[in-house]
Amino acid sequence: MVKGRRLYEGKAKILYEGPEAGTVVVHFKDDATAFNGEKFDVIEGKGVLNNRISEFMFTRLREMGLNTSFIKRLNMREQLHKQVEIIPLEVIVRNIAAGSICKRLGLKEGERLPRAIVEFCYKKDELGDPLVAEEHINAFGWAEPRELDDMIHMALRTNDILSGLFAGIGIRLVDFKLEFGREYSPDGMVRTVLTDEISPDSCRLWDMKTDEKLDKDRFRRDLGGLVDAYAEVARRLGIINDSNPGGTGPKLVKG
Amino acid sequence: MVKGRRLYEGKAKILYEGPEAGTVVVHFKDDATAFNGEKFDVIEGKGVLNNRISEFMFTRLREMGLNTSFIKRLNMREQLHKQVEIIPLEVIVRNIAAGSICKRLGLKEGERLPRAIVEFCYKKDELGDPLVAEEHINAFGWAEPRELDDMIHMALRTNDILSGLFAGIGIRLVDFKLEFGREYSPDGMVRTVLTDEISPDSCRLWDMKTDEKLDKDRFRRDLGGLVDAYAEVARRLGIINDSNPGGTGPKLVKG
């Protein structure tokens, strides 16, 4: 499968033209950034793990009837997606207070929120992706009211499905970030679809028994062991082989 | 904890008065029945496993903000619930065609349904729990329109959470049955709450890789190995200890 020209390079991924019109190839890099790019490192193996974990998540969500841009994984670092028009919002779903909301609203990290909270941030690196209200989204037309409804509904369903999924493997889904796009079909219909990635880069994941962080906070907070933590998530999902006593690192299950 | 008089004996459970007003003790028996009681057996260990698995499911659902009657597990065979007025409907959620819907609608077992389908059956043993439409529920007043909305919404959320949970441990949630009740609070409010049990007795669970049945169909279809299958579900959920080489059977993790 031959990919076309580079369309866009983000912090952790590169987008290429896909082999057919209306498709893109997503390449997962090993780059890690935080605090709007102020902190940077290359963490060998992260891209490979995120590619596999994100494939797993999108596959499960698609089975449950959610529209996604994900088509299939191509190789160790790449997946094929439908080309979509990105809606310029980051959608954050929070079950437990952690990260920016703690300082913003005076909450204690680890506190369960009264219910799942859906937040929107305007995707604009130079502004640091500021929090916005529905009022701003409507006024600036970043998303149609129907799309806003779709995003909230799909984000809450994704939260239920993924919270269950992670609970099944002893992990608490604290919060996560989603991105959405518009899929234009040949008949003129526009569908809201889930896109981007779902991985320990975009989720806060805490071990249920030990509260150990199994996500990008290991990098943000200089805790170390990031690849080991991501590999642990993959291992519990059955993506990485359990029994690898002689190996020199996580062994990916074929397929 | 002292339980009171026996309130009701069902096919797989016995209900006793709880230690405090407004509570009941649910006792999980080893009895297995199918085809409206025509088939019967005692399967040693089933009740103990269902008690633990159901505790796990209700705990996860409660964490996700669903109202349930479950308070806590008391011992190996019993749990404490809030006393509720049972709504006389079985609510069935189906993701994949299996069981009665195949014959009824001419579907092939294993076929994924166009979307999750919520069915209602009128709870009446002597009639074999017949399928009913919303029309019947409204006409006979078995549930208020608001309760019907609650049940559909809660059943679909439960489906998302549990489908995710089982997917996390390599199991496909094919379909399952829920029961709901009314909780009357002292201030006169009535809440719709999830009650009864969620276990391999009330779910169809297929291994994702092998399609092996890990549920009560092993009994219905004389496949044998029912307790081993239930124990496998419990093991994957982390309820049963993995490493028990010298043991003589499934070993339950303390707690």
Coordinates of C-alpha atoms in Angstrom, one line a residue:
Chain A
M1 CA 0.0 0.0 0.0
V2 CA 1.6 3.2 -1.1
K3 CA 0.8 6.4 0.7
G4 CA 0.8 9.8 -0.9
R5 CA 2.2 13.2 0.1
R6 CA 2.3 14.4 3.6
L7 CA -0.8 16.4 4.5
Y8 CA -0.1 17.5 8.0
E9 CA 2.4 16.8 10.9
G10 CA 1.0 17.0 14.4
K11 CA 2.7 16.5 17.7
A12 CA 2.4 12.8 17.9
K13 CA 1.2 11.8 14.4
I14 CA 1.7 12.5 10.7
L15 CA -1.1 12.4 8.1
Y16 CA -0.5 11.3 4.6
E17 CA -2.8 11.1 1.5
G18 CA -4.2 7.6 1.4
P19 CA -3.9 5.0 -1.5
E20 CA -7.5 5.9 -2.6
A21 CA -9.4 9.2 -2.8
G22 CA -11.1 10.0 0.4
T23 CA -8.7 8.1 2.6
V24 CA -5.7 9.2 4.7
V25 CA -2.8 7.3 6.3
V26 CA -2.2 8.1 10.0
H27 CA 1.4 7.5 11.1
F28 CA 2.0 7.2 14.9
K29 CA 5.3 8.8 16.0
D30 CA 7.3 8.2 19.1
D31 CA 7.3 11.9 19.9
A32 CA 5.9 13.0 23.3
T33 CA 4.9 16.6 24.0
A34 CA 3.1 18.3 26.9
F35 CA 2.2 21.7 28.2
N36 CA 1.4 22.9 24.7
G37 CA 4.8 21.7 23.3
E38 CA 7.0 23.2 26.1
K39 CA 8.1 19.7 27.2
F40 CA 9.3 17.3 24.5
D41 CA 10.9 13.9 24.2
V42 CA 11.2 10.9 21.9
I43 CA 10.0 7.7 23.6
E44 CA 10.9 4.6 21.6
G45 CA 8.0 2.2 21.1
K46 CA 5.2 4.6 22.1
G47 CA 3.9 5.0 18.5
V48 CA 3.7 1.3 17.9
L49 CA 1.7 0.7 21.1
N50 CA -0.7 3.7 20.5
N51 CA -1.4 2.4 17.0
R52 CA -2.4 -1.0 18.4
I53 CA -4.4 0.3 21.4
S54 CA -6.2 2.9 19.2
E55 CA -7.1 0.2 16.7
F56 CA -8.5 -1.9 19.5
M57 CA -10.7 1.0 20.8
F58 CA -12.0 2.1 17.4
T59 CA -12.9 -1.5 16.5
R60 CA -14.9 -2.0 19.7
L61 CA -16.7 1.4 19.3
R62 CA -17.5 0.6 15.7
E63 CA -19.0 -2.8 16.7
M64 CA -21.2 -0.9 19.1
G65 CA -22.6 1.2 16.2
L66 CA -20.6 4.4 16.6
N67 CA -19.5 6.2 13.4
T68 CA -15.8 6.5 13.2
S69 CA -13.2 7.4 10.5
F70 CA -11.1 4.3 11.3
I71 CA -10.9 1.8 8.4
K72 CA -8.1 -0.6 9.4
R73 CA -4.5 -0.8 10.8
L74 CA -2.0 -1.1 8.0
N75 CA 1.3 -2.0 9.8
M76 CA 3.2 -1.4 13.1
R77 CA 2.9 2.4 12.9
E78 CA 0.1 3.2 10.5
Q79 CA -3.6 3.0 10.1
L80 CA -6.0 3.9 7.3
H81 CA -8.8 6.3 8.0
K82 CA -11.6 7.9 5.9
Q83 CA -10.7 11.5 5.1
V84 CA -12.9 13.8 7.2
E85 CA -13.1 17.5 7.8
I86 CA -11.9 18.1 11.3
I87 CA -14.3 19.9 13.7
P88 CA -11.9 22.3 15.5
L89 CA -12.9 21.2 19.0
E90 CA -11.3 18.9 21.5
V91 CA -14.1 17.0 23.4
I92 CA -13.1 16.0 26.9
V93 CA -15.1 13.6 29.0
R94 CA -14.3 13.5 32.7
N95 CA -15.4 11.0 35.3
I96 CA -12.9 11.8 38.0
A97 CA -11.2 15.2 38.7
A98 CA -7.7 15.2 37.4
G99 CA -5.5 17.6 35.4
S100 CA -6.6 21.1 34.5
I101 CA -10.1 20.9 36.0
C102 CA -8.7 20.6 39.5
K103 CA -7.0 24.0 39.5
R104 CA -9.8 25.6 37.5
L105 CA -12.7 24.6 39.7
G106 CA -10.8 23.9 43.0
L107 CA -11.3 20.2 43.0
K108 CA -9.1 17.5 44.6
E109 CA -7.4 15.1 42.2
G110 CA -9.1 11.7 42.4
E111 CA -12.5 13.1 43.5
R112 CA -15.4 11.5 41.6
L113 CA -17.4 14.1 39.7
P114 CA -21.2 14.4 40.4
R115 CA -21.7 12.9 36.9
A116 CA -19.7 12.6 33.7
I117 CA -18.8 16.1 32.4
V118 CA -18.3 16.9 28.7
E119 CA -16.0 19.9 28.0
F120 CA -15.1 21.5 24.8
C121 CA -11.8 23.2 23.9
Y122 CA -11.1 25.2 20.8
K123 CA -8.3 23.6 18.9
K124 CA -5.8 26.3 18.4
D125 CA -2.2 25.6 19.5
E126 CA -1.2 29.3 19.6
L127 CA -3.9 29.9 22.2
G128 CA -3.2 26.7 24.1
D129 CA -6.6 25.1 23.2
P130 CA -8.8 27.2 25.4
L131 CA -11.9 25.9 27.2
V132 CA -15.1 27.2 25.5
A133 CA -18.8 27.0 26.2
E134 CA -21.6 26.0 23.8
E135 CA -22.3 29.7 23.5
H136 CA -18.9 30.3 21.8
I137 CA -19.2 27.2 19.5
N138 CA -22.6 28.5 18.3
A139 CA -21.6 32.1 18.0
F140 CA -18.4 31.3 16.0
G141 CA -20.0 28.4 14.1
W142 CA -17.3 25.9 14.9
A143 CA -20.0 23.2 14.9
E144 CA -23.6 23.1 13.9
P145 CA -26.1 22.7 16.8
R146 CA -26.9 19.2 15.4
E147 CA -23.2 18.4 15.4
L148 CA -22.9 19.5 19.0
D149 CA -25.7 17.2 19.9
D150 CA -24.0 14.4 18.0
M151 CA -20.7 15.0 19.8
I152 CA -22.2 15.1 23.3
H153 CA -24.2 11.9 22.6
M154 CA -21.3 10.1 21.0
A155 CA -18.9 11.2 23.7
L156 CA -21.2 9.9 26.5
R157 CA -21.7 6.6 24.7
T158 CA -17.9 6.3 24.2
N159 CA -17.5 7.0 27.9
D160 CA -19.9 4.2 28.9
I161 CA -18.3 1.7 26.5
L162 CA -14.7 2.6 27.4
S163 CA -15.3 2.9 31.1
G164 CA -16.7 -0.6 31.0
L165 CA -13.9 -1.9 28.8
F166 CA -11.2 -0.5 31.1
A167 CA -13.1 -1.6 34.3
G168 CA -13.0 -5.2 32.8
I169 CA -9.2 -5.0 32.9
G170 CA -8.8 -3.4 36.3
I171 CA -8.3 0.2 35.0
R172 CA -10.2 3.3 35.9
L173 CA -11.0 5.6 33.0
V174 CA -10.5 9.0 34.7
D175 CA -10.9 11.2 31.6
F176 CA -10.2 11.3 27.9
K177 CA -10.1 13.5 24.9
L178 CA -11.9 12.9 21.6
E179 CA -11.9 14.6 18.2
F180 CA -14.7 14.5 15.7
G181 CA -14.9 15.1 12.0
R182 CA -17.4 15.6 9.2
E183 CA -17.7 12.8 6.6
Y184 CA -19.3 14.0 3.4
S185 CA -20.9 11.2 1.5
P186 CA -21.4 11.2 -2.3
D187 CA -25.2 11.8 -1.8
G188 CA -24.6 15.1 0.0
M189 CA -25.2 13.8 3.5
V190 CA -22.9 14.9 6.3
R191 CA -22.2 12.6 9.2
T192 CA -20.4 13.3 12.4
V193 CA -17.7 10.7 13.0
L194 CA -15.2 10.0 15.8
T195 CA -11.6 10.4 14.5
D196 CA -8.0 10.9 15.7
E197 CA -6.9 8.4 18.3
I198 CA -7.9 6.8 21.6
S199 CA -4.8 5.7 23.5
P200 CA -2.9 6.3 26.8
D201 CA -1.8 9.6 25.1
S202 CA -5.4 10.8 25.1
C203 CA -6.8 9.1 28.2
R204 CA -6.0 9.2 31.9
L205 CA -5.9 5.6 33.1
W206 CA -5.4 4.6 36.7
D207 CA -4.9 1.1 38.0
M208 CA -8.0 0.3 40.1
K209 CA -6.1 -1.3 42.9
T210 CA -2.9 0.7 43.1
D211 CA -4.0 4.1 41.5
E212 CA -0.8 3.8 39.5
K213 CA -0.9 6.0 36.4
L214 CA -0.9 4.1 33.1
D215 CA -1.0 7.1 30.8
K216 CA 0.8 10.2 29.5
D217 CA 0.9 11.8 33.0
R218 CA 3.9 9.6 33.5
F219 CA 5.6 11.8 30.9
R220 CA 4.0 15.1 32.0
R221 CA 5.1 14.5 35.6
D222 CA 8.5 12.9 35.0
L223 CA 7.4 9.6 36.6
G224 CA 9.3 7.5 34.0
G225 CA 8.3 4.0 32.7
L226 CA 5.9 5.4 30.1
V227 CA 6.4 2.6 27.6
D228 CA 6.1 0.0 30.3
A229 CA 2.8 1.5 31.4
Y230 CA 1.4 1.6 27.8
A231 CA 2.6 -2.0 27.3
E232 CA 0.8 -3.0 30.5
V233 CA -2.5 -1.5 29.1
A234 CA -1.9 -3.4 25.8
R235 CA -1.1 -6.6 27.7
R236 CA -4.3 -6.5 29.7
L237 CA -6.2 -5.9 26.5
G238 CA -4.7 -9.0 25.0
I239 CA -2.8 -7.1 22.3
I240 CA 0.6 -8.0 23.8
N241 CA 1.5 -11.6 24.6
D242 CA 1.5 -12.4 28.3
S243 CA 4.0 -15.1 28.2
N244 CA 7.3 -13.8 26.9
P245 CA 9.8 -14.8 29.6
G246 CA 12.8 -14.9 27.3
G247 CA 11.9 -11.7 25.4
T248 CA 13.7 -8.4 25.6
G249 CA 10.6 -6.3 25.7
P250 CA 6.8 -6.3 25.0
K251 CA 6.0 -8.8 22.2
L252 CA 3.1 -7.8 20.0
V253 CA 0.6 -10.5 19.1
K254 CA 0.5 -11.0 15.4
G255 CA -2.5 -9.7 13.4
Chain B
M1 CA -26.3 -10.1 60.1
V2 CA -29.6 -11.8 60.7
K3 CA -32.0 -12.2 57.9
G4 CA -35.8 -12.3 58.4
R5 CA -38.5 -14.5 57.0
R6 CA -38.5 -15.9 53.5
L7 CA -40.4 -13.5 51.2
Y8 CA -40.2 -15.3 47.9
E9 CA -38.4 -18.3 46.3
G10 CA -37.6 -18.0 42.6
K11 CA -35.9 -20.4 40.2
A12 CA -32.4 -19.5 41.1
K13 CA -32.7 -17.2 44.1
I14 CA -34.5 -16.8 47.4
L15 CA -35.5 -13.5 48.9
Y16 CA -35.5 -12.9 52.6
E17 CA -36.5 -9.9 54.7
G18 CA -33.3 -7.9 55.4
P19 CA -31.8 -6.9 58.7
E20 CA -33.3 -3.4 58.4
A21 CA -36.6 -2.1 57.1
G22 CA -36.5 -1.5 53.4
T23 CA -33.8 -4.1 52.7
V24 CA -33.9 -7.6 51.4
V25 CA -31.3 -10.4 51.4
V26 CA -30.9 -12.2 48.1
H27 CA -29.6 -15.8 48.3
F28 CA -28.1 -17.4 45.2
K29 CA -29.0 -21.1 44.8
D30 CA -27.2 -23.7 42.7
D31 CA -30.5 -24.6 41.0
A32 CA -30.6 -24.3 37.2
T33 CA -33.8 -24.2 35.2
A34 CA -34.6 -23.7 31.6
F35 CA -37.5 -23.7 29.2
N36 CA -39.8 -22.2 31.8
G37 CA -38.9 -24.9 34.4
E38 CA -39.2 -28.0 32.1
K39 CA -35.5 -28.6 32.5
F40 CA -34.0 -28.7 36.0
D41 CA -30.7 -29.5 37.7
V42 CA -28.5 -28.6 40.7
I43 CA -25.1 -27.3 39.6
E44 CA -22.7 -27.1 42.6
G45 CA -20.9 -23.8 42.8
K46 CA -23.1 -21.8 40.4
G47 CA -24.7 -19.7 43.0
V48 CA -21.4 -18.7 44.6
L49 CA -20.0 -17.6 41.2
N50 CA -23.2 -15.7 40.2
N51 CA -23.2 -13.9 43.5
R52 CA -19.7 -12.6 42.9
I53 CA -20.1 -11.8 39.2
S54 CA -23.4 -10.0 39.8
E55 CA -21.8 -8.0 42.6
F56 CA -19.0 -7.0 40.2
M57 CA -21.5 -5.8 37.5
F58 CA -23.7 -3.8 39.9
T59 CA -20.7 -2.2 41.4
R60 CA -19.4 -1.0 38.1
L61 CA -22.8 0.2 36.9
R62 CA -23.3 2.1 40.2
E63 CA -20.0 3.8 39.7
M64 CA -21.2 4.9 36.3
G65 CA -24.2 6.6 37.9
L66 CA -26.9 4.1 37.3
N67 CA -29.5 3.6 40.0
T68 CA -29.5 0.1 41.3
S69 CA -31.0 -1.8 44.3
F70 CA -27.7 -3.4 45.1
I71 CA -26.2 -2.4 48.5
K72 CA -23.4 -4.9 49.1
R73 CA -22.4 -8.6 49.1
L74 CA -22.9 -10.2 52.5
N75 CA -21.2 -13.6 52.1
M76 CA -20.5 -16.4 49.6
R77 CA -24.2 -16.8 48.6
E78 CA -26.0 -13.6 49.7
Q79 CA -26.2 -10.0 48.9
L80 CA -28.1 -7.1 50.5
H81 CA -30.4 -5.0 48.3
K82 CA -32.8 -2.2 48.8
Q83 CA -36.4 -3.4 48.8
V84 CA -38.1 -2.3 45.6
E85 CA -41.5 -3.0 44.0
I86 CA -40.7 -5.2 41.0
I87 CA -41.9 -3.9 37.6
P88 CA -43.4 -7.0 36.0
L89 CA -41.3 -6.9 32.9
E90 CA -38.1 -8.6 31.7
V91 CA -36.1 -6.2 29.7
I92 CA -33.9 -7.9 27.1
V93 CA -31.1 -6.2 25.2
R94 CA -29.8 -7.9 22.1
N95 CA -26.6 -7.1 20.1
I96 CA -26.3 -10.3 18.2
A97 CA -29.1 -12.7 17.1
A98 CA -29.3 -15.8 19.5
G99 CA -32.0 -17.7 21.3
S100 CA -35.7 -17.0 20.8
I101 CA -35.3 -14.1 18.4
C102 CA -33.7 -16.3 15.7
K103 CA -36.8 -18.5 15.3
R104 CA -39.2 -15.7 15.9
L105 CA -37.8 -13.4 13.2
G106 CA -36.0 -15.9 11.0
L107 CA -32.5 -14.7 11.9
K108 CA -29.3 -16.8 11.8
E109 CA -27.6 -17.3 15.2
G110 CA -24.5 -15.1 15.4
E111 CA -25.8 -12.4 13.0
R112 CA -25.1 -8.9 14.3
L113 CA -28.4 -7.0 14.6
P114 CA -28.8 -3.6 12.8
R115 CA -28.5 -1.9 16.2
A116 CA -29.1 -2.9 19.8
I117 CA -32.7 -4.0 20.2
V118 CA -34.6 -3.7 23.5
E119 CA -37.4 -6.2 24.0
F120 CA -39.9 -6.4 26.8
C121 CA -41.5 -9.7 28.2
Y122 CA -44.3 -9.8 30.6
K123 CA -43.2 -11.6 33.7
K124 CA -45.7 -14.4 34.2
D125 CA -44.4 -17.9 34.6
E126 CA -47.7 -19.6 33.7
L127 CA -47.7 -17.8 30.4
G128 CA -44.0 -18.4 29.7
D129 CA -43.0 -14.7 30.0
P130 CA -44.5 -13.6 26.6
L131 CA -43.0 -10.9 24.4
V132 CA -45.1 -7.6 24.6
A133 CA -45.0 -4.3 22.8
E134 CA -45.0 -0.8 24.5
E135 CA -48.7 -0.7 23.5
H136 CA -49.5 -3.6 25.9
I137 CA -47.4 -2.1 28.7
N138 CA -49.2 1.2 28.4
A139 CA -52.7 -0.4 28.0
F140 CA -52.3 -2.7 31.0
G141 CA -50.3 -0.1 33.1
W142 CA -47.4 -2.5 33.9
A143 CA -45.1 0.6 33.8
E144 CA -45.7 4.3 33.6
P145 CA -44.5 6.0 30.3
R146 CA -41.8 7.7 32.3
E147 CA -40.6 4.3 33.7
L148 CA -40.6 2.9 30.2
D149 CA -38.3 5.7 29.1
D150 CA -36.1 5.1 32.2
M151 CA -35.9 1.4 31.4
I152 CA -35.0 1.9 27.8
H153 CA -32.4 4.5 28.6
M154 CA -30.9 2.5 31.5
A155 CA -30.9 -0.7 29.5
L156 CA -29.0 0.9 26.6
R157 CA -26.4 2.5 28.9
T158 CA -26.0 -0.8 30.7
N159 CA -25.5 -2.4 27.3
D160 CA -22.7 0.1 26.4
I161 CA -21.0 -0.3 29.8
L162 CA -21.2 -4.1 29.9
S163 CA -20.4 -4.6 26.2
G164 CA -17.2 -2.6 26.8
L165 CA -16.5 -4.5 30.1
F166 CA -16.8 -7.9 28.5
A167 CA -14.9 -6.8 25.3
G168 CA -12.0 -5.8 27.6
I169 CA -11.8 -9.5 28.8
G170 CA -12.2 -11.0 25.3
I171 CA -15.9 -11.8 25.6
R172 CA -18.8 -10.8 23.4
L173 CA -22.0 -9.7 25.1
V174 CA -24.5 -11.2 22.8
D175 CA -27.7 -10.4 24.8
F176 CA -28.8 -10.1 28.4
K177 CA -31.9 -9.7 30.6
L178 CA -32.5 -7.0 33.1
E179 CA -35.2 -6.4 35.7
F180 CA -36.2 -3.1 37.2
G181 CA -38.0 -2.0 40.3
R182 CA -39.5 1.1 41.9
E183 CA -37.8 2.6 44.9
Y184 CA -40.1 4.7 47.1
S185 CA -38.2 7.2 49.0
P186 CA -39.5 8.7 52.3
D187 CA -40.2 12.1 50.6
G188 CA -42.6 10.4 48.2
M189 CA -40.3 10.3 45.2
V190 CA -40.3 7.2 43.0
R191 CA -37.1 6.1 41.3
T192 CA -36.6 3.4 38.6
V193 CA -33.7 1.2 39.7
L194 CA -32.0 -1.8 38.2
T195 CA -32.4 -4.9 40.3
D196 CA -32.2 -8.7 40.3
E197 CA -28.9 -10.1 39.0
I198 CA -26.4 -9.8 36.1
S199 CA -24.6 -13.0 35.6
P200 CA -23.9 -15.8 33.1
D201 CA -27.4 -17.0 34.0
S202 CA -28.9 -13.8 32.6
C203 CA -26.4 -12.9 29.8
R204 CA -25.3 -14.7 26.6
L205 CA -21.5 -14.5 26.6
W206 CA -19.3 -15.8 23.8
D207 CA -15.5 -16.0 23.8
M208 CA -14.4 -13.5 21.1
K209 CA -11.8 -15.8 19.6
T210 CA -13.4 -19.2 19.8
D211 CA -17.1 -18.4 20.0
E212 CA -17.3 -20.8 23.0
K213 CA -20.4 -20.2 25.1
L214 CA -19.6 -19.0 28.6
D215 CA -23.2 -18.8 29.8
K216 CA -26.4 -20.7 30.7
D217 CA -26.7 -22.0 27.2
R218 CA -24.2 -24.7 28.3
F219 CA -27.0 -26.0 30.5
R220 CA -29.9 -25.3 28.1
R221 CA -28.1 -27.2 25.3
D222 CA -26.5 -29.9 27.4
L223 CA -23.0 -28.8 26.6
G224 CA -21.6 -29.5 30.1
G225 CA -18.9 -27.5 31.8
L226 CA -21.2 -24.8 33.1
V227 CA -19.3 -24.1 36.4
D228 CA -16.0 -24.1 34.5
A229 CA -17.4 -21.5 32.0
Y230 CA -18.8 -19.3 34.8
A231 CA -15.4 -19.6 36.7
E232 CA -13.6 -18.6 33.5
V233 CA -15.7 -15.4 33.3
A234 CA -14.9 -14.7 37.0
R235 CA -11.2 -15.4 36.4
R236 CA -11.0 -13.0 33.6
L237 CA -12.8 -10.3 35.7
G238 CA -10.1 -10.8 38.4
I239 CA -12.7 -12.2 40.9
I240 CA -11.1 -15.7 40.9
N241 CA -7.4 -16.1 41.5
D242 CA -5.4 -17.0 38.3
S243 CA -2.6 -18.8 40.0
N244 CA -4.0 -21.8 41.8
P245 CA -2.0 -24.7 40.5
G246 CA -2.4 -26.9 43.5
G247 CA -6.1 -26.1 44.1
T248 CA -9.0 -28.4 43.6
G249 CA -11.3 -25.9 41.9
P250 CA -11.8 -22.2 41.4
K251 CA -10.4 -20.2 44.3
L252 CA -12.3 -17.1 45.1
V253 CA -10.2 -14.0 45.8
K254 CA -10.9 -12.8 49.4
G255 CA -13.0 -9.7 49.9

